[in-house]
Coordinates of C-alpha atoms in Angstrom, one line a residue:
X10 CA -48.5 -185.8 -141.9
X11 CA -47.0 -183.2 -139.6
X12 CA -48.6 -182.4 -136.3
X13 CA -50.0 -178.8 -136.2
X14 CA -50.9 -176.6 -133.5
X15 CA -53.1 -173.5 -133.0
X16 CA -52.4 -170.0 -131.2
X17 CA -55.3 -168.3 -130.9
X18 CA -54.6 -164.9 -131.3
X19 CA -56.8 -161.7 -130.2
X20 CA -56.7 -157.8 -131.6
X21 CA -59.5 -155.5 -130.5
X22 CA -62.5 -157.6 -131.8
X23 CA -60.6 -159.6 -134.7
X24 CA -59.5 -163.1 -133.6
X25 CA -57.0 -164.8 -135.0
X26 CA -55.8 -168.5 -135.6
X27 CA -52.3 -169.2 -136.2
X28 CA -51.1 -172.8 -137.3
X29 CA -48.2 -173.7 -136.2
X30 CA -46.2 -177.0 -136.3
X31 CA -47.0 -178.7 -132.8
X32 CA -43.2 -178.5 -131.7
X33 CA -43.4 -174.3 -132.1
X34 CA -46.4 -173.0 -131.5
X35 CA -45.2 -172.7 -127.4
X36 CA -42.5 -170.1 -129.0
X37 CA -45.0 -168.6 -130.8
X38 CA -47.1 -168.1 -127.5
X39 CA -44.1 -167.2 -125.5
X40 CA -43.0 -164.5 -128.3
X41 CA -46.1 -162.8 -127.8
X42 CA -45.8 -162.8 -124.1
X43 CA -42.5 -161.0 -124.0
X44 CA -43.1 -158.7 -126.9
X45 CA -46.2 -157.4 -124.5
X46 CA -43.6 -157.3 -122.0
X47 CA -41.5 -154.9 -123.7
X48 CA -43.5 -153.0 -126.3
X49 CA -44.9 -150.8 -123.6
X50 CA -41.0 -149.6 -123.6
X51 CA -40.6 -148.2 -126.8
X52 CA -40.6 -144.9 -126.9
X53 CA -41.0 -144.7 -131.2
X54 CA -43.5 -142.8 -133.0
X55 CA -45.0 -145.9 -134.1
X56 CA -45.4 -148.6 -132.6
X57 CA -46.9 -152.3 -134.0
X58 CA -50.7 -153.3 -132.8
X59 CA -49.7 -157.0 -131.5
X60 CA -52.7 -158.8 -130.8
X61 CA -52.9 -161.2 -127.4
X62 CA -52.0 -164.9 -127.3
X63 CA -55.2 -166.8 -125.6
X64 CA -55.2 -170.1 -125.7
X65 CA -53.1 -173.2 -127.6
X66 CA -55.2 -175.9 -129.3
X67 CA -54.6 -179.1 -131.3
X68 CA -57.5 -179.0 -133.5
X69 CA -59.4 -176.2 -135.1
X70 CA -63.1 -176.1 -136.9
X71 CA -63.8 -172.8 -137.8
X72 CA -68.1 -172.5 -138.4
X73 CA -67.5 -168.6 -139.5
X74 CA -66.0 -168.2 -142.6
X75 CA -65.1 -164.8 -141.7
X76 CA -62.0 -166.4 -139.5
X77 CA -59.3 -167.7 -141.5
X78 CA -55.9 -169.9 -140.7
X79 CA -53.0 -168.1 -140.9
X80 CA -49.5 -170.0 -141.3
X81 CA -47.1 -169.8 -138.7
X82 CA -44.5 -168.5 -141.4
X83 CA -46.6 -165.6 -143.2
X84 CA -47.7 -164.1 -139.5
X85 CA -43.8 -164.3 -138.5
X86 CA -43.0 -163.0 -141.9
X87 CA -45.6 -160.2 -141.2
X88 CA -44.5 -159.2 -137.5
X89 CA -41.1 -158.9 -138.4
X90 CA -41.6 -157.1 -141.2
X91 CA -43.8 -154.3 -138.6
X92 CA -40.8 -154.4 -136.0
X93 CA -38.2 -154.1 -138.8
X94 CA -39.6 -150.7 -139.7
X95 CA -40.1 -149.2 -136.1
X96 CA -37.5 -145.8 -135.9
X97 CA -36.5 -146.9 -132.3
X98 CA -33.7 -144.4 -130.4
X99 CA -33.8 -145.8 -126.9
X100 CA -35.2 -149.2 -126.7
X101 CA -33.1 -152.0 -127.7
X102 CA -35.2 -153.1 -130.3
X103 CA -32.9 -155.4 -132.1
X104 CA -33.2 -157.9 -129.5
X105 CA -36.5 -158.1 -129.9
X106 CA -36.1 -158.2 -133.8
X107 CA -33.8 -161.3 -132.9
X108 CA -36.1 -163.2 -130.8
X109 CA -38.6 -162.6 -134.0
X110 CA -35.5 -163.4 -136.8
X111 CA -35.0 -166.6 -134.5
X112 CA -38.1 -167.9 -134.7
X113 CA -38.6 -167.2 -138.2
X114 CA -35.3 -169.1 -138.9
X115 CA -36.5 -172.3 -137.5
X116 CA -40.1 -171.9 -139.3
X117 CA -38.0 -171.6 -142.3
X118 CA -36.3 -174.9 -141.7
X119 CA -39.3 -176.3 -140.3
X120 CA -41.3 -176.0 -143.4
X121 CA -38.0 -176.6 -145.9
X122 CA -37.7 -180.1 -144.3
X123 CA -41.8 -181.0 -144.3
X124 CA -41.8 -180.1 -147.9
X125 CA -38.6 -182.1 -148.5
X126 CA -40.5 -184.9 -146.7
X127 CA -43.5 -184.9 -148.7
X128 CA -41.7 -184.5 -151.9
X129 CA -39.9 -188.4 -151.2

């Protein structure tokens, strides 16, 4: 059984749970930090709504069903596919899209090798 983490996540009044595997979710937290870092440099039209990292945990038990888990994969997935689009002229955006891609990659494998594992 694989060792899972939890970002808590926060956007306007929506909070947000995030399961990671336990040797990630640190990126995932420090991916959030520097995207705040830099967003406010983007000088596109559009621009994605990132919520704010909060806290870390080991163990979640949501009491309101209203809160769901998300995986670690789909909200990567998701927040790269809302950089991807952004019509960016003067930021260097694609090295934020890389620090994204780069995380995504090793969730990939991450999750390729756990099911591989499971399967045996």
């Amino acid at each position: 059984m694989a060792t899972m983490r939890y970002v808590l996540l926060k956007q306007s009044d929506n909070i947000l749970f995030v399961e990671m595997p336990a040797s990630h979710a640190y990126q995932l937290s420090a991916l959030n930090l520097r995207l705040h870092k830099e967003i406010d440099k983007l000088t596109a039209e559009h621009i994605p709504n990132l919520p704010y990292a909060l806290a870390e945990c080991d163990d979640v038990e949501l009491h309101d069903t209203s809160i769901t888990i998300i995986s670690g994969l789909d909200y990567i997935n998701s927040l790269e596919q809302d950089f991807a689009v952004v019509k960016e002229k003067a930021y260097p955006l694609i090295s934020l899209l890389t620090e994204i891609r780069a995380l995504q990659a090793q969730l990939e494998q991450w999750y390729e090798e756990y099911e591989e594992e499971q399967s045996i």
